[in-house]
mmCIF file of C-alpha atoms in Angstrom:
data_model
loop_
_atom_site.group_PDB
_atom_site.id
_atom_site.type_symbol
_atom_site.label_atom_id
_atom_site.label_comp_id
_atom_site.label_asym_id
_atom_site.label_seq_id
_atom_site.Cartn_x
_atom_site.Cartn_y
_atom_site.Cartn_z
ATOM 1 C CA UNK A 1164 23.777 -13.359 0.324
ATOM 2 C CA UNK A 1165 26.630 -15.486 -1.028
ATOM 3 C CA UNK A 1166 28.696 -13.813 -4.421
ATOM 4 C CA UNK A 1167 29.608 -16.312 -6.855
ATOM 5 C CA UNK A 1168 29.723 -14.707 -10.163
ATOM 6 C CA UNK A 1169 32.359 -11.759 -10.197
ATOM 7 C CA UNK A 1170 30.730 -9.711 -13.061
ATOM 8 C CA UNK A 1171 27.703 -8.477 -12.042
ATOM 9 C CA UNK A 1172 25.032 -6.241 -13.828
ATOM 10 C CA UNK A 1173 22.318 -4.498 -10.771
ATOM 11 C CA UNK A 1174 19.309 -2.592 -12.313
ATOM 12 C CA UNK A 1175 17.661 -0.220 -10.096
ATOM 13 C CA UNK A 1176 16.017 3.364 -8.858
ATOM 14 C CA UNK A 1177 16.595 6.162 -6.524
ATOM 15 C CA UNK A 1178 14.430 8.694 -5.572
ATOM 16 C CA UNK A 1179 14.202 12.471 -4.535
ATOM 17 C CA UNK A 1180 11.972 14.933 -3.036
ATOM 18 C CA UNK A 1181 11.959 17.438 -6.353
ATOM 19 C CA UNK A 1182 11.151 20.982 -3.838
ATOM 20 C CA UNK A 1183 10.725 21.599 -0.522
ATOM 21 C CA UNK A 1184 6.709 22.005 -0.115
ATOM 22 C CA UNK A 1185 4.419 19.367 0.791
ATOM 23 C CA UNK A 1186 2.491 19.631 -2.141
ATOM 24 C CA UNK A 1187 5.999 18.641 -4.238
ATOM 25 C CA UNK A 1188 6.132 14.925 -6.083
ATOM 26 C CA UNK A 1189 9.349 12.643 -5.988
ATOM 27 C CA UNK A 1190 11.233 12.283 -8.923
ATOM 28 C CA UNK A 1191 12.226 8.471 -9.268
ATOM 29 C CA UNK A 1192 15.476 8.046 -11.466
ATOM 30 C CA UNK A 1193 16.489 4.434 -12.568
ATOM 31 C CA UNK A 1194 19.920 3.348 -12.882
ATOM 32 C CA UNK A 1195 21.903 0.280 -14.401
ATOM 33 C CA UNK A 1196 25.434 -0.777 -12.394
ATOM 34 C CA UNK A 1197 27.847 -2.839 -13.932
ATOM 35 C CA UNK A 1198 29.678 -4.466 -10.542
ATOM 36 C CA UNK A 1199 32.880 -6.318 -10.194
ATOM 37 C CA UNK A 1200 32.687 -8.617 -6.975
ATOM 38 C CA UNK A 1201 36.271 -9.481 -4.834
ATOM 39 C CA UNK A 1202 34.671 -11.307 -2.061
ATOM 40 C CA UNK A 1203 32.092 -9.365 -0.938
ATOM 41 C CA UNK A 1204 33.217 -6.454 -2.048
ATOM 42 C CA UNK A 1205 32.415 -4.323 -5.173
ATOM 43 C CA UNK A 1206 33.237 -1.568 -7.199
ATOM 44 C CA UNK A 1207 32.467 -0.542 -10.625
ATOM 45 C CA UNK A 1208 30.675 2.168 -12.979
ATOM 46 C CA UNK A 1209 26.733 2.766 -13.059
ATOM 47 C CA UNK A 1210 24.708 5.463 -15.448
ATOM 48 C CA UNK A 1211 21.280 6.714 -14.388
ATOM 49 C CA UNK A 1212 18.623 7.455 -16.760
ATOM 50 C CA UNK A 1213 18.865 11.620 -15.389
ATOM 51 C CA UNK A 1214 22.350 12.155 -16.253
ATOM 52 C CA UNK A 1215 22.915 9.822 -18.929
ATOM 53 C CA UNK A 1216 23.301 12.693 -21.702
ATOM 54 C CA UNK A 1217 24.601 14.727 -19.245
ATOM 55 C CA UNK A 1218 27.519 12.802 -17.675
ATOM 56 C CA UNK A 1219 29.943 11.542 -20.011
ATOM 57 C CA UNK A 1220 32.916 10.182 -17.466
ATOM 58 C CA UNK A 1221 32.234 6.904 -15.693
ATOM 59 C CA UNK A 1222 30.226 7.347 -12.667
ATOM 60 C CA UNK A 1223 32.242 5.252 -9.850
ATOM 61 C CA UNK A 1224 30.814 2.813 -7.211
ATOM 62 C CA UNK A 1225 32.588 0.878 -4.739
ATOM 63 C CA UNK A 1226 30.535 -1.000 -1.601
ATOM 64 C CA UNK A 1227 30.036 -4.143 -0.051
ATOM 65 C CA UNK A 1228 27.462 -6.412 0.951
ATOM 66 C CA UNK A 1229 27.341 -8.271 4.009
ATOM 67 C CA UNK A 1230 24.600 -10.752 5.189
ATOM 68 C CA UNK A 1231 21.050 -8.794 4.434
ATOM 69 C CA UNK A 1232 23.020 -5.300 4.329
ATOM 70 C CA UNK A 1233 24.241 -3.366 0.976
ATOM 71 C CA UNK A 1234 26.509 0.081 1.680
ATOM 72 C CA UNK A 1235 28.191 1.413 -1.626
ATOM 73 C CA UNK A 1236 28.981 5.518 -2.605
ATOM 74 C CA UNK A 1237 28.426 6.796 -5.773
ATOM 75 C CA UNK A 1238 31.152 9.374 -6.709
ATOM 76 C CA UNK A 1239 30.150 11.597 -9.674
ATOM 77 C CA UNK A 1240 33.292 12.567 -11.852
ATOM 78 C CA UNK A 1241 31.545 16.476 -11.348
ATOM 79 C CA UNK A 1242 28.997 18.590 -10.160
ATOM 80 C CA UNK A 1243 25.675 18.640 -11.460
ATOM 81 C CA UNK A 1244 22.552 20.194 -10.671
ATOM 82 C CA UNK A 1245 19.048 21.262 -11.459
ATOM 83 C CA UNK A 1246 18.414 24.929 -11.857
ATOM 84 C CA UNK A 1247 15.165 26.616 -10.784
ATOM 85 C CA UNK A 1248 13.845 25.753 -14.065
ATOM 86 C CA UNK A 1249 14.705 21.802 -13.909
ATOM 87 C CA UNK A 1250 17.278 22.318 -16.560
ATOM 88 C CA UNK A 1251 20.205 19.837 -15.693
ATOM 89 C CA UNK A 1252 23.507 22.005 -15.493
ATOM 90 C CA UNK A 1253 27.603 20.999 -14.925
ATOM 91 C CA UNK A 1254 30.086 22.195 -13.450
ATOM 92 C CA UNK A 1255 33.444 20.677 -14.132
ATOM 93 C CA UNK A 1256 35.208 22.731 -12.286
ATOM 94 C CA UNK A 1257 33.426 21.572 -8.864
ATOM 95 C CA UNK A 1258 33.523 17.615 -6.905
ATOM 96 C CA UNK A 1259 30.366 16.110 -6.416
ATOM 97 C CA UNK A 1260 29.622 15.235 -2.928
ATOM 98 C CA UNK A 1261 29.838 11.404 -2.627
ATOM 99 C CA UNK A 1262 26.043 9.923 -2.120
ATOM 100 C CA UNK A 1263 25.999 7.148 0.529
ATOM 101 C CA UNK A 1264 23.404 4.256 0.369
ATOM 102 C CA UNK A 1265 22.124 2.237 2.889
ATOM 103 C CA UNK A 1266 19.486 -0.849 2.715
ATOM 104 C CA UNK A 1267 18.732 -4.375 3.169
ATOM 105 C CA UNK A 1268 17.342 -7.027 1.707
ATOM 106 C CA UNK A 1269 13.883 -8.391 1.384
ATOM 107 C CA UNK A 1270 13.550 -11.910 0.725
ATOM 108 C CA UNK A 1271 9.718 -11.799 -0.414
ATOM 109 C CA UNK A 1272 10.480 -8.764 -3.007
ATOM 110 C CA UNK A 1273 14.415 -10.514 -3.935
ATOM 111 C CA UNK A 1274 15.555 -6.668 -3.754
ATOM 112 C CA UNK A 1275 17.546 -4.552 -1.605
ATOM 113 C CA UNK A 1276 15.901 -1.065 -0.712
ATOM 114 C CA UNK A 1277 16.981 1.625 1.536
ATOM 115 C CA UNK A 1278 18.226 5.105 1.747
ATOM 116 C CA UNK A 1279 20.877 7.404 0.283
ATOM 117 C CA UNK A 1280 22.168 10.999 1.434
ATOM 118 C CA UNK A 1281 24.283 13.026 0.374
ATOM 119 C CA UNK A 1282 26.211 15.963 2.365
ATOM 120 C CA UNK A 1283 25.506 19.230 -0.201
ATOM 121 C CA UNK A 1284 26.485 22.124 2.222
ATOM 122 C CA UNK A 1285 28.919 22.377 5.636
ATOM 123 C CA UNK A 1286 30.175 24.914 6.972
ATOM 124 C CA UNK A 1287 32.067 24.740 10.446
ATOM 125 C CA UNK A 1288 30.680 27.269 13.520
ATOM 126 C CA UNK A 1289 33.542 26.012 16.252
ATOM 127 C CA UNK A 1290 35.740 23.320 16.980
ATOM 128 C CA UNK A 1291 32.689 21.356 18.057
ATOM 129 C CA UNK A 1292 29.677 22.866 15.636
ATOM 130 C CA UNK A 1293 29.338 22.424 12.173
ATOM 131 C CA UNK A 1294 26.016 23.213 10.153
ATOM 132 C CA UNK A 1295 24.933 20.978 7.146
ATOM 133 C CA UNK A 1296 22.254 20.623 4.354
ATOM 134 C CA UNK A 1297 21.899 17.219 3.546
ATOM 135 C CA UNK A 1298 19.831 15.809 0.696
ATOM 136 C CA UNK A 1299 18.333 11.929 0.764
ATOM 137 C CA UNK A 1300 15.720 9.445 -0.361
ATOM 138 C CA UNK A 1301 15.188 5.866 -1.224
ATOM 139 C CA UNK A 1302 16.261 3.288 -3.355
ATOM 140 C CA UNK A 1303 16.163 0.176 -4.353
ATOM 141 C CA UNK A 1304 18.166 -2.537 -6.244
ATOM 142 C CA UNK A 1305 18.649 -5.625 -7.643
ATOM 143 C CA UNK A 1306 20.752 -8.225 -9.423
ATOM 144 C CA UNK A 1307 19.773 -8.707 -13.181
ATOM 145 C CA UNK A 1308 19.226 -12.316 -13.991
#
């Protein structure tokens, strides 16, 4: 994919297992980016329609895109969280873990869709061993016209 316009609005949706049984549903979240290219680089802010009137700092991005491939984080200015009740809570006082997304493009659907994870427990055994809890799902994304 070839970058020629540096400002760059990309609408998509991410998605997550909401519960650990089976019989649990995914939650799909859309989201709105507004990108600044350098190359084929990017960085910039995005909002998603969960944590819009939750988050009130701008949510960072930075990634690249490189042939058929798009890898970008998305860094959270704080914690957030649903409770056991599916109330959205904050915590100010604790980081976010970075979410890392992964995915390619298809040419038929003009998108990019792939995977995201995020690291939201580690704790170190030995030198060698750690033990971590790490949360994913899909996505998918694409340039507004």
């Amino acid at each position: 994919m070839i970058i020629i316009d540096n400002e760059q609005i990309w609408k998509g949706s991410f998605s997550y297992l909401e519960g650990y049984d089976v019989i649990d549903s995914y939650i799909v979240v859309s989201f709105k980016m507004n990108l600044t290219f350098n190359g084929n680089s990017f960085m910039g802010t995005t909002i998603d329609s969960e944590s819009e009137n939750i988050i009130t700092e701008p949510i960072l991005v930075k990634g690249f895109i490189e042939n058929d491939k798009i890898s970008f984080i998305v860094n959270y200015p704080y914690y957030y969280y649903k409770d056991e009740n599916g109330k959205i809570l904050v915590d100010k006082n604790l980081s976010h873990p970075n979410i890392e997304y992964l995915g390619f493009y298809d040419e038929i659907e003009k998108k990019f869709s792939g995977t995201w994870e995020m690291v939201i427990y580690e704790q170190k055994i030995t030198e060698e061993e750690y033990i971590e809890e790490v949360a994913s799902g899909g996505f998918e994304i694409y340039r507004e016209k």
